[in-house]
Coordinates of C-alpha atoms in Angstrom, one line a residue:
Chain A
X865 CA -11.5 36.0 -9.9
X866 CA -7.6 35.9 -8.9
X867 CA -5.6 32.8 -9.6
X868 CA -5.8 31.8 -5.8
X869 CA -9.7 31.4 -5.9
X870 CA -9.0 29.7 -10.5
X871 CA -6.9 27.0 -8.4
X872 CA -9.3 26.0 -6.0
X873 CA -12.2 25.5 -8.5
X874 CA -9.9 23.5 -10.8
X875 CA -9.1 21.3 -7.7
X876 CA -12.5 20.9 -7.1
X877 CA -13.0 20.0 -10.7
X878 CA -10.5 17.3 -10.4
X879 CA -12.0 15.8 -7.6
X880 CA -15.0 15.7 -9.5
X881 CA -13.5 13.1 -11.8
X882 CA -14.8 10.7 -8.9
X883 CA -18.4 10.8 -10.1
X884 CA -17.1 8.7 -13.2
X885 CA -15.3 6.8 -10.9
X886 CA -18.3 6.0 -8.8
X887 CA -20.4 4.9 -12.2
X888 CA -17.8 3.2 -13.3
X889 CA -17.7 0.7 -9.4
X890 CA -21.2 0.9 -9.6
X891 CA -21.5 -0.4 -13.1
X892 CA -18.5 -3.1 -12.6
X893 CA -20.0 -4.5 -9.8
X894 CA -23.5 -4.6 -11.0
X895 CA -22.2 -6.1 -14.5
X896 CA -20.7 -8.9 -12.1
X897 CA -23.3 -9.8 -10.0
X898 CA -25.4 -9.7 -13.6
X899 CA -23.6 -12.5 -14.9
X900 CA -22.7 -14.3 -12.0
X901 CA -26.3 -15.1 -11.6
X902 CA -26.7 -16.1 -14.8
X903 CA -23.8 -18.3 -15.0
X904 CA -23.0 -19.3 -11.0
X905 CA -19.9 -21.4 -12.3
X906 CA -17.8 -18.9 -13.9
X907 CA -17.8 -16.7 -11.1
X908 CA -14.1 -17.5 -10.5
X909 CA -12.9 -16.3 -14.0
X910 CA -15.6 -13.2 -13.8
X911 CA -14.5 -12.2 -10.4
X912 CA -10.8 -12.4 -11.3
X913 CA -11.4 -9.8 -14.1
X914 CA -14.0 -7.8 -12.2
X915 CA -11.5 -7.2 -9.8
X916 CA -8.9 -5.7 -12.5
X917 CA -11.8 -3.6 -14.3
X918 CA -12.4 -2.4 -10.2
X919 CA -8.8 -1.6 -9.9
X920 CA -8.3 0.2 -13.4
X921 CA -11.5 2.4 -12.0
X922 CA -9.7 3.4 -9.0
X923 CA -6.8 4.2 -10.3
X924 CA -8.8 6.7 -12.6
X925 CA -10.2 8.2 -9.7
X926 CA -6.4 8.3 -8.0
X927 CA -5.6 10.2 -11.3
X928 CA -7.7 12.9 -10.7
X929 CA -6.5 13.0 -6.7
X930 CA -3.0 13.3 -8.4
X931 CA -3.9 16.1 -10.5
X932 CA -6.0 17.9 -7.9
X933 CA -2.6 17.7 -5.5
X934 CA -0.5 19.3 -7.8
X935 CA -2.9 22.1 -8.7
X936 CA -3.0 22.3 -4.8
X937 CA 0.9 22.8 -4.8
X938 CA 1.5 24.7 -8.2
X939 CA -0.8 27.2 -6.2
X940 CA 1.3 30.5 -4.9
Chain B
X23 CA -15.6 22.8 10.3
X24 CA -12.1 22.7 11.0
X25 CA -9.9 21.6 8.8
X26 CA -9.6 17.5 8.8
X27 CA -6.4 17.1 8.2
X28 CA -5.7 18.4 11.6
X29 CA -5.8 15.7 13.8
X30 CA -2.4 14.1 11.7
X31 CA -0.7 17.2 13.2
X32 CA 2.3 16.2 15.7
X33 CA 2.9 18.3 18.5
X34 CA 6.2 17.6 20.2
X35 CA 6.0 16.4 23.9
X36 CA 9.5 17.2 25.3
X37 CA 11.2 19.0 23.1
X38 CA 14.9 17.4 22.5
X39 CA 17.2 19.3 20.3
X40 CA 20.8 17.4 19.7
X41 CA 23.6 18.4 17.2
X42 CA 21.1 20.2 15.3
X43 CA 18.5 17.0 15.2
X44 CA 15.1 18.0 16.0
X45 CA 14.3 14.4 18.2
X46 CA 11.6 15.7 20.2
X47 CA 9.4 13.2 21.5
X48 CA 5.5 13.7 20.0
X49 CA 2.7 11.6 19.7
X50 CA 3.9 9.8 17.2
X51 CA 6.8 8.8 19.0
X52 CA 4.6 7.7 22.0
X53 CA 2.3 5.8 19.5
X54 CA 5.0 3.7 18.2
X55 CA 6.4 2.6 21.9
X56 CA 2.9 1.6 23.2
X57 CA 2.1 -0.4 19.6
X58 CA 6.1 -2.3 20.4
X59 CA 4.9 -2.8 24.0
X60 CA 1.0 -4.2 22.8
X61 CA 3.1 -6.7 20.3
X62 CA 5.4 -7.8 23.4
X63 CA 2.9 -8.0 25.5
X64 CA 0.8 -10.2 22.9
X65 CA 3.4 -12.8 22.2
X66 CA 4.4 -12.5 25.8
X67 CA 0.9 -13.5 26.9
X68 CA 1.0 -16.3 23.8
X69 CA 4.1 -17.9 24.8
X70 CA 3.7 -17.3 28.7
X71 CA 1.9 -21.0 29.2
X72 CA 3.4 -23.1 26.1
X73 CA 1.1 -26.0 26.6
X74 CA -0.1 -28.8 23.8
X75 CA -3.8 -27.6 24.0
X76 CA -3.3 -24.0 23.4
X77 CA -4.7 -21.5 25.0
X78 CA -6.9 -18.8 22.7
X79 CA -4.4 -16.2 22.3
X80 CA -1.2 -19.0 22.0
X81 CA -3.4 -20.7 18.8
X82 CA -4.1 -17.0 17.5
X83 CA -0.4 -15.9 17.6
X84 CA 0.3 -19.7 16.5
X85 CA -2.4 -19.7 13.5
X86 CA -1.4 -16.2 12.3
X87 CA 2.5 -17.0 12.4
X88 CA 2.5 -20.4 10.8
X89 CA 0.3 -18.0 7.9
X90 CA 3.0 -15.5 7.7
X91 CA 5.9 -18.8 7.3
X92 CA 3.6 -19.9 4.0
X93 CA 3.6 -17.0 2.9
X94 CA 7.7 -16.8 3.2
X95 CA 7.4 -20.1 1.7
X96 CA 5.4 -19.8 -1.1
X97 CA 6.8 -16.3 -1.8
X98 CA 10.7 -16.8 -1.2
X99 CA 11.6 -20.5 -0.8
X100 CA 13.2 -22.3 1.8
X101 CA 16.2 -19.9 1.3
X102 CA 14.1 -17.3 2.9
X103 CA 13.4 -18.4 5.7
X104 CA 16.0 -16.5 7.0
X105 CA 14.0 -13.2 6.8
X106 CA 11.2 -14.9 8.5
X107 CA 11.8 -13.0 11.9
X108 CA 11.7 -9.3 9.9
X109 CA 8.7 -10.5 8.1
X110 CA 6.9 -11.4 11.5
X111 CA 7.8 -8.1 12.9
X112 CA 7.0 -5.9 10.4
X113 CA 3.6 -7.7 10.3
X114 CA 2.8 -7.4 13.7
X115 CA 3.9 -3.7 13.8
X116 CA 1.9 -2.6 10.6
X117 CA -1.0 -4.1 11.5
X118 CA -0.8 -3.1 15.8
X119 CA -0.1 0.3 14.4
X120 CA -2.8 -0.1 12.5
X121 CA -5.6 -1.5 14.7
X122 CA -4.4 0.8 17.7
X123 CA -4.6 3.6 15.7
X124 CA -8.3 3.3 15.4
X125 CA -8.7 3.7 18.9
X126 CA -10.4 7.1 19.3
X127 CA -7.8 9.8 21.0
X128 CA -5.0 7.8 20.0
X129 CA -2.2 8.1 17.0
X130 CA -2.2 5.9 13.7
X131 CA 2.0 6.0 13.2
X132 CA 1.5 4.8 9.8
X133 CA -0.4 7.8 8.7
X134 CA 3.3 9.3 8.4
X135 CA 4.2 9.1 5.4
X136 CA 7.7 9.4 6.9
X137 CA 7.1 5.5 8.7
X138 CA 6.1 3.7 5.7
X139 CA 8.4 5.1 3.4
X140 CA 11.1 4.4 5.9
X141 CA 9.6 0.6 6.0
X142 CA 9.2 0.6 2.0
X143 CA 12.8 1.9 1.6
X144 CA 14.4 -0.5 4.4
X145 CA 12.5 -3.1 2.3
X146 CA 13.7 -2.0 -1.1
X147 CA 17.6 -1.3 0.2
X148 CA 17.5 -4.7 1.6
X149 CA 16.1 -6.8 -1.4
X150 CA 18.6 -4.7 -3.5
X151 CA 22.0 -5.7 -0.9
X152 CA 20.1 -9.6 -0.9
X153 CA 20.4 -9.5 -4.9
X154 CA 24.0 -8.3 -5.1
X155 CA 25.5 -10.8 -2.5
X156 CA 23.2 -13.3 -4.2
X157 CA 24.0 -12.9 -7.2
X158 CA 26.8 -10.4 -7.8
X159 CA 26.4 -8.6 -11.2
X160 CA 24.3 -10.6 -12.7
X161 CA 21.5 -8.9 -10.5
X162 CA 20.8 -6.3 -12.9
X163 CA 19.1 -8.7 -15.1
X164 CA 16.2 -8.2 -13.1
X165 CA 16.0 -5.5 -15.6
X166 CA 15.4 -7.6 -18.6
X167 CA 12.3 -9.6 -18.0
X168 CA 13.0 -12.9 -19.3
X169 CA 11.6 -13.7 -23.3
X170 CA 12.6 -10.0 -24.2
X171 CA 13.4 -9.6 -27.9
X172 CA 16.6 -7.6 -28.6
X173 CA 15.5 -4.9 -30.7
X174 CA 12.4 -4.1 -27.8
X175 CA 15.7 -4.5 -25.2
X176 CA 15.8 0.2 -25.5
X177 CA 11.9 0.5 -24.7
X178 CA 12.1 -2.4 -22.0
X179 CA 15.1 -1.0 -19.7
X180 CA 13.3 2.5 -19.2
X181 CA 10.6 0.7 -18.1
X182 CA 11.6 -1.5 -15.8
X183 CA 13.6 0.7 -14.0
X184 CA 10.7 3.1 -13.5
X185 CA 8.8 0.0 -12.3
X186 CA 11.4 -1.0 -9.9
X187 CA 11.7 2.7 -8.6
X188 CA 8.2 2.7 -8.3
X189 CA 8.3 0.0 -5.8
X190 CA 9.5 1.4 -2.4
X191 CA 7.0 4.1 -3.5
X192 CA 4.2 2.4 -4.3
X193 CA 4.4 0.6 -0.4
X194 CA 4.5 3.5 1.1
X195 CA 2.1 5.4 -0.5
X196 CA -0.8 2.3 -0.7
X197 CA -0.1 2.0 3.4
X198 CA -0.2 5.8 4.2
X199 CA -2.7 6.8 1.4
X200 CA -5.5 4.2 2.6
X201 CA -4.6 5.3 6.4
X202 CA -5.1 8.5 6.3
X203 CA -8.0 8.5 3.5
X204 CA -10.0 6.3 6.2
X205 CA -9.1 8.5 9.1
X206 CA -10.2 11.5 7.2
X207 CA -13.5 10.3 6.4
X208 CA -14.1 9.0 9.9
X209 CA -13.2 12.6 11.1
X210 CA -15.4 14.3 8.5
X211 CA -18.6 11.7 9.1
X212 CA -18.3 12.5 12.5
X213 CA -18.1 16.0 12.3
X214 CA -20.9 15.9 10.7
X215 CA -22.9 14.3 13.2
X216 CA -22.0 16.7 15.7
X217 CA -23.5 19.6 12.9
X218 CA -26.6 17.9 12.1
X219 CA -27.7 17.4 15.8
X220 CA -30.2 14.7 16.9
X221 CA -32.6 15.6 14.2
X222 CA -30.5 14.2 11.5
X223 CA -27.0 13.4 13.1
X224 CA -28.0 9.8 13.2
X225 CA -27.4 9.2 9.4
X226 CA -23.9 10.0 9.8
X227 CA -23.5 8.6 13.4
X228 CA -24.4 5.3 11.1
X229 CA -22.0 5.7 8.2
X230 CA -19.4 6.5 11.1
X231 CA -20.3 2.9 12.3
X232 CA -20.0 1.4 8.6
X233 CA -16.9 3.2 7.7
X234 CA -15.3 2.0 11.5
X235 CA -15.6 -1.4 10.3
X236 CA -14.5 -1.2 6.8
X237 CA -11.3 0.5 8.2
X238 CA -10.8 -2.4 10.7
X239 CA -10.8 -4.4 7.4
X240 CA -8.4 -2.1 5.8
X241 CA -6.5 -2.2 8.9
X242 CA -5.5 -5.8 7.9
X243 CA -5.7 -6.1 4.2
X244 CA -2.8 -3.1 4.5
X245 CA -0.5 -5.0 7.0
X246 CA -1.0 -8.3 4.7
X247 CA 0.0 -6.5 1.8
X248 CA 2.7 -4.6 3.1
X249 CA 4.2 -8.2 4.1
X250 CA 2.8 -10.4 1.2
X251 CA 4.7 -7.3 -1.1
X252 CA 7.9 -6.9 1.2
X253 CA 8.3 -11.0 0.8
X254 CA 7.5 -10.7 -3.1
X255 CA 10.2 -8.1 -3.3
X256 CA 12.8 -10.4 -1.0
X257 CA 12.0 -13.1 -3.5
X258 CA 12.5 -11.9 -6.5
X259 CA 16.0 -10.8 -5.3
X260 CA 16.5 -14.0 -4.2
X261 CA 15.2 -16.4 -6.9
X262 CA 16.0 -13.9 -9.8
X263 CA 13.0 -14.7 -12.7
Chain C
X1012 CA -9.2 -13.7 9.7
X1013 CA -10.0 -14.6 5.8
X1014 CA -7.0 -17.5 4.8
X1015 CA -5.2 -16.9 1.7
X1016 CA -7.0 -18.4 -1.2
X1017 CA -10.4 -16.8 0.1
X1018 CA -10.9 -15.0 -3.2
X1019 CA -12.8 -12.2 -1.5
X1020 CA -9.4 -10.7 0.3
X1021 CA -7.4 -11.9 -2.9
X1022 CA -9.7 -9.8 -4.9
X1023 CA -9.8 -6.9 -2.6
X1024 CA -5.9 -7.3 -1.8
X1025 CA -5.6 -7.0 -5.9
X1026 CA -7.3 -3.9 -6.2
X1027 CA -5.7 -2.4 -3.6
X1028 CA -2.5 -3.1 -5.2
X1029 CA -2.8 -2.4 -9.1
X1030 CA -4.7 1.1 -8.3
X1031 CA -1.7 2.3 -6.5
X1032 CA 0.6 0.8 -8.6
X1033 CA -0.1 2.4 -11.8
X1034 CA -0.6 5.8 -10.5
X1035 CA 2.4 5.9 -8.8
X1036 CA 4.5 4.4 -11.8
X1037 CA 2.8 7.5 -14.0
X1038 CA 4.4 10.2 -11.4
X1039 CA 7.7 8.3 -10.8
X1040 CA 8.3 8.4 -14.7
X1041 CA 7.3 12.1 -14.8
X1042 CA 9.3 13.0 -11.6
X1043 CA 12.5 10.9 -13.3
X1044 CA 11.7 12.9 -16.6
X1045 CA 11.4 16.0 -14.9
X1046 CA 15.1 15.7 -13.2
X1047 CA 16.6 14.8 -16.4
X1048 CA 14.8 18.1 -18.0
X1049 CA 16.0 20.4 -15.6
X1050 CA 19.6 18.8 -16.0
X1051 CA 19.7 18.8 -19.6
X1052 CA 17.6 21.7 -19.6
X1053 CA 15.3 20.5 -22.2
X1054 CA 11.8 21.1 -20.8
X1055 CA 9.3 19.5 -21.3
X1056 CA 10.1 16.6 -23.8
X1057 CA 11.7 14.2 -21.3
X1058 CA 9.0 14.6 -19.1
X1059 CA 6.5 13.6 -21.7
X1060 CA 8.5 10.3 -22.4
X1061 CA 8.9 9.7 -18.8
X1062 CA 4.9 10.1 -18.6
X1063 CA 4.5 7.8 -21.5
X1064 CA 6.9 5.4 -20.0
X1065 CA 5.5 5.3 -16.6
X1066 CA 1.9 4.4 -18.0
X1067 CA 3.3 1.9 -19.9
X1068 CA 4.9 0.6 -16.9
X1069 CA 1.6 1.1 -14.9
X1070 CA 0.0 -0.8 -17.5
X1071 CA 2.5 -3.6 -17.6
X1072 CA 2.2 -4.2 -13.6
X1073 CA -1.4 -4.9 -14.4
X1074 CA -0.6 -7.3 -17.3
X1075 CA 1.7 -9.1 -15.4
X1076 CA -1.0 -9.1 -12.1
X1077 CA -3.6 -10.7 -14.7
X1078 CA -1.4 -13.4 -16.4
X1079 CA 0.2 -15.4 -13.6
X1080 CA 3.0 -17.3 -15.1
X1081 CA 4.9 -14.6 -16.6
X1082 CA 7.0 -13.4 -14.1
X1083 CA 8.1 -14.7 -10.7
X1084 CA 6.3 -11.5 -9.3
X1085 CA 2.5 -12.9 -9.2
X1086 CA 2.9 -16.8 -7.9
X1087 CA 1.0 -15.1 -4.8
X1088 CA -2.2 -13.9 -6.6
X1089 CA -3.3 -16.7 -8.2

């Protein structure tokens, strides 16, 4: 396997970091809507910090586009 | 499958070399004169027949500017009401470019990464000249977050001036990153569909339909915050903590 | 055309913005660590700092985001 061909499988294992991301939506969402309908009047204070556990989850997953761009560039 | 990126290619029109310029005229170029023209021609149409009982498009232009002055308002004070006219245009050009982008066979201009980090940096250069006339020196206490103890004053400055570099970069990345992200996966879901044929091309041809939507949602929540970000910028320049 | 205090767009218009924002702090602390490296010529420590520093600067933007009051920066999320 040259380097060329070792680059493109570790991008592709970067992007894979989105599965986790994808748990992690589904599981922040779910979570939400869990206690939401167990307690309908805290859904103001829930959503607020659902929406920062969300964002923290992206930016995981915009991690691992960062590090699959600059395997992409450090490639000759 | 070619590759997806593709379609963000630019292709100069008429070629127009000057003093070593490349100012050719491309797609892009053409994009962002018919998305100036649309915006004339919307407040043109809005203003045309000023009348008490408005007409729709005079309350839409009329409901979406009097949003865009609370914003100013609530964002940069009376004093800033000065901006107000940049703020409306840069508004109405993010989110034309946006929504005329979608348009199949057209150009999205602010999947260049070269237009919004010109926007984000005319932004950032012009908060930074408002603080300095505002407030002379004492601007660069916007480096020193207010309630700071002393002895965390060496781990506070590098930080804050990586967050305030990161600024014009974050605006232009979050506008270009969630354009051409969307565009992408509308180009991939469709080709797709054109692979699978009618046997199963349908299940893309749907997501296509789902993702069009979301990205006509996208299209705005960018253009409101580019503005609701350019304004926060402007107003922390002006009103200083 | 949500209006501003629907919390739907101000939650969506929050993730949009803190995702972005602390990715793109990381890389401007590494890129500012990596010019003072290759100017002092001291690879790789500064960069390691800078990534520290950008993370924590990442991770500040969210604290402030979350705890309206703090700064003059967040009077439009709450």
């Amino acid at each position: 396997m040259d380097a060329n061909a070792a680059a493109l499988f570790g991008t592709g294992l970067a992007a894979a970091g989105f599965g986790g991301a994808g748990v992690g939506i589904g599981y922040t969402f779910g979570k939400m809507i869990e206690a939401v309908a167990r307690q309908p009047e805290a859904e103001a204070t829930v959503g607020k910090y659902m929406w920062i556990g969300f964002a923290l989850v992206e930016a995981i997953a915009l991690y691992g586009l960062v590090v699959a761009f600059i395997i992409l560039g450090l490639r000759e | 499958m070619e590759n997806p990126l593709h379609h963000f290619e630019l292709h100069p029109l008429i070629p127009i070399h000057l003093f070593g310029f490349d100012l050719s005229i491309n797609q892009a170029v053409v994009m962002m004169w018919v998305v100036v023209a649309a915006v004339s021609l919307f407040f043109w149409t809005a203003a045309r027949t000023r009348q008490l009982v408005p007409t729709k498009i005079q309350s839409l232009a009329e409901i979406s500017v009097e949003f865009l002055r609370g914003l100013v308002i609530e964002n940069m004070g009376e004093r800033g009401m000065r901006f107000f006219p940049f703020i409306v245009t840069l508004f109405f050009f993010i989110l034309f470019a946006n929504l005329l982008g979608l348009i199949p066979g057209t150009y999205t201009v602010t999947s260049q990464i070269m237009v919004t980090a010109l926007f984000a940096i005319m932004v950032y250069v012009m908060s930074l000249i408002v603080g300095f006339t505002v407030h002379g020196l004492h601007f660069f206490s916007i480096l020193v977050p207010p309630g700071t103890p002393g002895w965390l004053l060496p781990l506070m400055l590098p930080i804050e001036v990586i967050s305030q570099l990161a600024r014009p970069v974050t605006l232009s990345v979050r506008l270009f990153a969630n354009m051409t992200a969307g565009h992408t996966v509308l180009y991939v879901l469709f080709g797709l569909m054109l692979a699978g044929g009618v046997l199963i091309g349908w299940l893309p041809f749907v997501f296509t339909v789902v993702v069009y939507i979301l990205e006509v949602i996208v299209a705005f929540i960018q253009a409101f915050i580019f503005t609701i970000l350019a304004t926060v910028y402007l107003g922390d320049a002006i009103k200083l903590h | 055309m949500a209006g501003p205090q629907d919390p739907f767009r101000q939650g969506l218009s929050f993730a949009t913005r803190i995702g972005v924002e602390m990715v793109v702090s990381t890389v401007v602390g590494a890129f500012l660590g990596y010019l003072l490296d290759s100017w002092l010529g001291t690879r790789p420590w500064i960069m390691v700092v800078g990534v520290l520093f950008g993370a924590v600067a990442g991770f500040r933007s969210v604290y402030r985001l979350a705890n309206p009051g703090d700064s003059p920066e967040d009077k439009n999320d709450r």
